[in-house]
Amino acid sequence: MYNVPKLEDYSPEALDRASRELLSALEEETSAGRDEAGWKALRDRWMARKNGILTQINDGWLKAAPAASKREVGQRVNQLKQQVEQAIEAAQQRLTAAGTGIKLEAERIDITMPGTRRELGARHPVLRTMDEIVSVFTAMGYSIAEGPEAESDYYNFEALNFPPDHPARDTQDTLFIAGQQRRPQRDRMLLRTHTSPVQVRSMERMQPPVRIICPGKVHRNDAPDATHSPVFHQLEGLCVDTNITMADLKGTLDHAMKAMFGSTVKTSFRPSFFPFTEPSAEVSISCPFCGQKGCNKCKGSGWIELLGSGMVDPAVFGFVGYDPAKYSGFAFGMGIERMAMLRHNIDDIQQFFLGDVRFLEQFG
């Protein structure tokens, strides 16, 4: 079996002699009949990167050659490499034609043939509900805005008129990122507790009129139970223009709820408080399950609370450079999981996040 000799002489005659010996050994080994395993062993013996014969002549001949001979030796090594590769490929083709088991060419994928069809899953019920709500508002002329989930205290709280001592900043409610004690309060990072920061960022980038919806994932330090999860989804909306009134807010949300739950659904607005809106209102819909007769879904009241809303507080406009004497606007927000639970009659929010295929297959 051929072994690569160590060259002491790098003259053209010595290189010719060494090359002839190598090619003679190559011809002898490639002409021997082989099966698939034998051909692979031949290929690895001559062309393996770590210790193949080509690697050995590169290391033993070219790298060891004196500077004056490197150019000529390099040319010889390159020629031998091409001849070895051609001989190995020719041996493969001969064995393939002989039907000895090497079918690499024949096994290539025919891209003109139809592929194996993969079973497609169903869109998650939370995302499906979000898409439905988004389509309702985009049909009314709203555009979609997005922002980061890791947000600063400034955008998540300060610019939304949350004072420094507001309880929403408490670590019992908010997931703050550790190791930021030396940073100013407004620069400390947290996982956003609502998608309202997207509204602030959008108002910083554009001048009125503004009509956006902000769907996305939010995080709160809540213990998971049937109605709470530390990770959930919200969709918030913002409309800013001249002469925007509470009537516009009520008309918009009434239309949206009818589009989601049917034309017979009624809406009810009850005074409430949010730091970034004034006046503020909780929005309820008449129970679509019992027609306001009273059932376990509406806890016998005939109404189901769904949204928070209100007119944008002028103090918020001060953070983004809007003139509150010229512009007014309204904002609203809803939990996507809450909407999905109502639409699909689900009584435990944790079902959305357990990954139980039996549950998810119902929405296929």
XYZ file of C-alpha atoms in Angstrom:
364
model
C 0.000 0.000 0.000
C 1.317 3.404 -0.961
C 2.833 5.631 1.710
C 3.831 9.241 1.060
C 7.666 9.435 1.016
C 9.598 12.228 2.640
C 11.432 14.314 0.015
C 15.086 15.146 0.538
C 15.591 16.408 -2.992
C 13.241 19.017 -4.535
C 14.768 19.048 -8.005
C 12.398 18.683 -11.003
C 13.676 15.125 -11.561
C 12.959 14.120 -7.967
C 9.484 15.676 -8.139
C 8.771 13.818 -11.392
C 9.809 10.536 -9.814
C 7.709 11.061 -6.681
C 4.681 12.114 -8.764
C 4.931 9.001 -10.968
C 5.030 6.747 -7.939
C 1.969 8.441 -6.446
C -0.043 8.266 -9.686
C 0.923 4.643 -10.226
C -0.346 3.778 -6.739
C -3.516 5.767 -7.383
C -4.238 3.907 -10.622
C -3.668 0.550 -8.961
C -5.999 1.308 -6.040
C -8.796 2.873 -8.102
C -8.822 0.054 -10.665
C -9.487 -2.599 -8.039
C -13.149 -3.651 -7.919
C -14.935 -2.256 -4.869
C -18.365 -2.073 -3.314
C -19.817 1.086 -1.742
C -17.918 0.646 1.534
C -14.664 0.034 -0.324
C -15.131 3.127 -2.464
C -15.767 5.286 0.605
C -12.623 3.890 2.251
C -10.649 4.696 -0.921
C -12.005 8.230 -1.003
C -11.202 8.801 2.656
C -7.696 7.344 2.310
C -6.795 9.746 -0.460
C -8.937 12.818 0.255
C -9.648 12.924 4.019
C -8.899 16.377 5.405
C -7.018 15.267 8.503
C -4.740 12.481 7.282
C -5.551 11.791 3.634
C -2.722 11.320 1.119
C -3.445 14.745 -0.429
C -3.137 16.336 3.004
C 0.119 14.442 3.620
C 1.766 15.624 0.396
C 0.646 19.168 1.095
C 2.184 19.061 4.571
C 5.196 16.855 3.780
C 6.155 18.225 0.382
C 4.882 21.789 0.013
C 5.230 23.068 3.560
C 8.629 21.423 4.019
C 10.026 22.675 0.688
C 12.705 25.372 0.740
C 11.568 28.849 -0.273
C 13.222 28.637 -3.683
C 11.293 25.471 -4.578
C 7.850 26.292 -3.093
C 6.377 27.656 -6.306
C 7.249 24.593 -8.374
C 6.282 22.193 -5.598
C 2.967 24.006 -5.151
C 2.179 23.622 -8.859
C 2.959 19.890 -8.681
C 0.790 19.412 -5.582
C -2.149 21.204 -7.240
C -1.822 19.041 -10.358
C -1.734 15.878 -8.264
C -4.796 17.037 -6.308
C -6.792 17.479 -9.520
C -5.687 14.072 -10.833
C -6.599 12.333 -7.568
C -10.055 13.952 -7.472
C -10.718 12.988 -11.104
C -9.595 9.400 -10.497
C -11.804 9.014 -7.400
C -14.802 10.439 -9.260
C -14.169 8.132 -12.239
C -14.052 5.145 -9.883
C -17.394 6.187 -8.425
C -18.967 6.475 -11.870
C -17.685 3.054 -12.918
C -19.109 1.429 -9.811
C -22.428 3.250 -10.241
C -22.722 2.067 -13.821
C -21.921 -1.470 -12.702
C -24.747 -1.359 -10.117
C -22.524 -2.187 -7.173
C -24.445 -0.093 -4.679
C -23.084 3.457 -5.078
C -26.154 5.391 -6.183
C -25.304 8.899 -5.131
C -26.218 10.408 -8.510
C -29.398 8.377 -8.799
C -30.507 9.338 -5.297
C -30.573 13.058 -5.960
C -33.936 14.674 -5.224
C -36.107 15.344 -8.241
C -37.513 18.782 -7.443
C -40.155 18.422 -10.158
C -41.884 15.666 -8.162
C -44.544 16.613 -5.580
C -43.141 16.689 -2.057
C -44.382 15.012 1.085
C -47.228 17.100 2.457
C -46.807 18.202 6.084
C -49.843 18.451 8.251
C -50.344 22.128 9.104
C -51.407 23.107 12.594
C -54.182 25.523 13.487
C -53.554 29.127 14.422
C -53.541 29.545 18.198
C -56.922 30.792 19.523
C -55.280 33.828 21.164
C -53.581 34.868 17.931
C -56.727 34.132 15.945
C -58.745 36.378 18.255
C -56.089 39.086 18.013
C -56.239 38.916 14.214
C -60.025 39.283 14.297
C -59.867 42.335 16.550
C -57.098 43.884 14.456
C -59.169 43.398 11.304
C -62.106 45.219 12.918
C -60.026 48.301 13.673
C -57.988 48.305 10.455
C -61.314 48.336 8.604
C -62.051 51.590 10.484
C -58.791 53.144 9.248
C -56.452 52.307 12.141
C -52.859 51.273 11.451
C -50.814 48.791 13.486
C -47.939 50.024 15.667
C -45.385 47.904 17.524
C -42.718 48.484 20.157
C -40.219 46.656 22.399
C -41.303 44.289 25.167
C -38.326 45.319 27.327
C -39.226 48.935 28.048
C -37.885 51.790 30.130
C -39.637 53.160 33.202
C -40.046 56.445 31.331
C -42.157 55.027 28.502
C -43.995 52.458 30.613
C -44.911 54.825 33.463
C -43.610 58.407 33.521
C -44.680 59.492 30.030
C -48.119 57.984 30.703
C -48.679 60.235 33.731
C -47.908 57.631 36.403
C -46.355 59.561 39.321
C -43.211 58.125 40.946
C -45.118 56.734 43.944
C -47.875 55.095 41.886
C -48.567 51.510 43.096
C -48.297 50.158 39.526
C -44.529 50.651 39.778
C -44.338 48.229 42.714
C -42.278 45.085 42.170
C -45.344 43.106 43.237
C -47.006 44.207 40.002
C -44.066 44.774 37.643
C -41.158 42.612 36.486
C -38.103 44.867 36.697
C -34.774 43.775 35.192
C -32.176 43.214 37.927
C -28.937 45.110 38.483
C -30.102 48.637 37.666
C -29.949 50.296 41.071
C -27.372 52.839 39.910
C -29.428 53.986 36.930
C -31.907 56.873 37.157
C -35.470 55.751 37.803
C -36.711 56.732 34.338
C -33.945 54.708 32.621
C -34.490 51.445 34.484
C -35.651 48.615 32.248
C -38.640 46.377 32.840
C -40.953 44.051 30.963
C -43.782 46.266 29.775
C -46.985 45.950 31.775
C -49.193 47.217 28.928
C -48.791 48.211 25.279
C -49.400 51.885 26.095
C -45.667 52.725 25.667
C -46.158 52.059 21.964
C -48.676 54.906 21.898
C -46.128 57.319 23.392
C -43.401 56.218 20.995
C -45.792 56.589 18.047
C -46.837 60.106 19.078
C -43.158 61.075 19.354
C -42.637 59.994 15.737
C -45.730 61.485 14.107
C -47.993 64.490 14.249
C -51.803 64.256 14.405
C -53.989 62.876 13.030
C -53.016 59.588 14.734
C -55.115 56.433 14.582
C -53.222 53.350 15.732
C -53.777 50.031 17.456
C -51.009 48.401 19.484
C -51.337 44.605 19.823
C -48.688 42.636 21.666
C -47.434 40.624 24.606
C -47.251 42.134 28.104
C -45.948 40.927 31.474
C -47.039 41.357 35.068
C -45.937 39.757 38.317
C -49.209 37.877 38.796
C -49.625 34.394 40.219
C -51.224 32.162 37.577
C -54.796 31.049 38.182
C -57.963 30.615 36.149
C -58.170 34.335 35.276
C -54.549 35.564 35.647
C -51.248 34.870 33.911
C -47.825 36.542 34.225
C -47.719 36.709 30.407
C -50.714 37.709 28.321
C -51.668 39.822 25.315
C -53.277 43.220 24.968
C -54.591 45.383 22.194
C -54.677 49.104 22.848
C -55.850 51.870 20.557
C -55.249 55.579 20.217
C -56.982 58.269 18.206
C -55.738 61.886 18.257
C -57.037 64.715 16.078
C -58.873 67.992 16.324
C -62.383 67.923 17.812
C -62.218 64.329 19.101
C -64.843 63.827 21.811
C -66.176 61.146 24.126
C -68.914 60.520 21.572
C -66.259 59.380 19.078
C -64.866 56.968 21.663
C -68.288 55.522 22.448
C -69.215 55.168 18.783
C -65.916 53.470 17.924
C -66.075 50.902 20.714
C -69.786 50.232 20.215
C -69.131 49.442 16.560
C -66.136 47.237 17.433
C -68.065 45.217 20.029
C -70.947 44.667 17.629
C -68.483 43.490 14.978
C -66.975 41.025 17.456
C -70.063 39.740 19.305
C -73.023 40.481 17.057
C -75.217 43.429 16.151
C -77.565 42.913 19.122
C -74.812 43.519 21.700
C -75.108 46.717 23.731
C -72.282 48.675 25.352
C -72.232 50.361 28.735
C -69.732 52.987 29.926
C -69.140 53.356 33.669
C -66.897 56.094 35.156
C -63.482 54.853 36.266
C -59.907 56.082 36.729
C -56.702 55.621 34.712
C -53.665 57.897 35.116
C -53.339 58.556 31.376
C -56.999 59.300 30.551
C -59.460 61.845 31.934
C -62.371 61.239 31.980
C -62.021 57.448 32.035
C -64.565 54.675 31.659
C -64.858 50.929 32.048
C -66.695 49.414 29.077
C -69.043 46.457 29.437
C -71.118 44.595 26.878
C -74.516 43.008 27.338
C -74.027 39.304 27.954
C -74.069 37.548 24.556
C -74.773 34.200 26.265
C -78.029 34.974 28.074
C -79.293 38.180 26.466
C -79.026 40.046 29.807
C -81.247 37.542 31.620
C -78.410 36.601 33.965
C -76.122 33.564 33.815
C -72.880 32.256 35.290
C -70.856 34.007 32.571
C -72.092 37.453 33.566
C -72.501 36.464 37.246
C -76.203 37.190 37.022
C -75.722 40.871 36.154
C -76.447 40.701 32.427
C -73.207 42.628 31.674
C -69.591 41.579 31.087
C -66.755 44.057 31.623
C -64.251 43.985 28.728
C -62.308 47.222 28.250
C -60.794 50.276 29.826
C -60.999 53.559 27.943
C -61.038 57.334 28.205
C -60.019 60.677 26.755
C -56.239 61.155 26.667
C -55.104 63.267 29.629
C -53.590 66.587 28.423
C -50.574 65.847 30.656
C -49.667 62.948 28.333
C -49.667 65.313 25.343
C -47.097 67.390 27.215
C -44.604 64.503 27.065
C -44.850 64.210 23.269
C -45.089 67.867 22.297
C -48.767 67.953 21.268
C -50.756 71.114 21.920
C -53.678 70.080 24.189
C -55.506 73.301 23.274
C -55.573 72.161 19.635
C -55.725 68.377 19.835
C -57.743 65.861 21.791
C -57.963 62.104 21.631
C -59.144 58.889 23.162
C -57.465 55.616 24.100
C -58.713 52.163 24.962
C -57.298 48.767 25.870
C -58.475 45.195 26.120
C -57.044 41.795 27.058
C -56.921 39.406 24.124
C -57.177 36.293 26.297
C -60.281 37.740 27.946
C -61.886 38.241 24.540
C -60.863 34.758 23.392
C -62.306 33.183 26.539
C -65.630 34.833 25.875
C -65.741 34.028 22.163
C -64.841 30.357 22.683
C -66.541 29.795 26.064
C -63.283 28.955 27.905
C -63.230 29.235 31.694
C -59.470 28.895 32.436
C -56.871 31.239 30.910
C -54.117 28.687 31.639
C -55.468 26.456 28.866
C -53.991 28.881 26.336
C -50.442 28.326 27.599
C -50.293 24.632 28.579
C -49.718 23.407 25.019
C -52.278 20.614 25.400
C -52.838 19.322 21.866
C -56.286 18.040 22.797
C -57.325 21.585 23.669
C -55.708 23.215 20.640
C -57.125 20.677 18.166
C -60.593 22.080 18.852
C -59.596 25.191 16.918
C -58.290 23.350 13.833
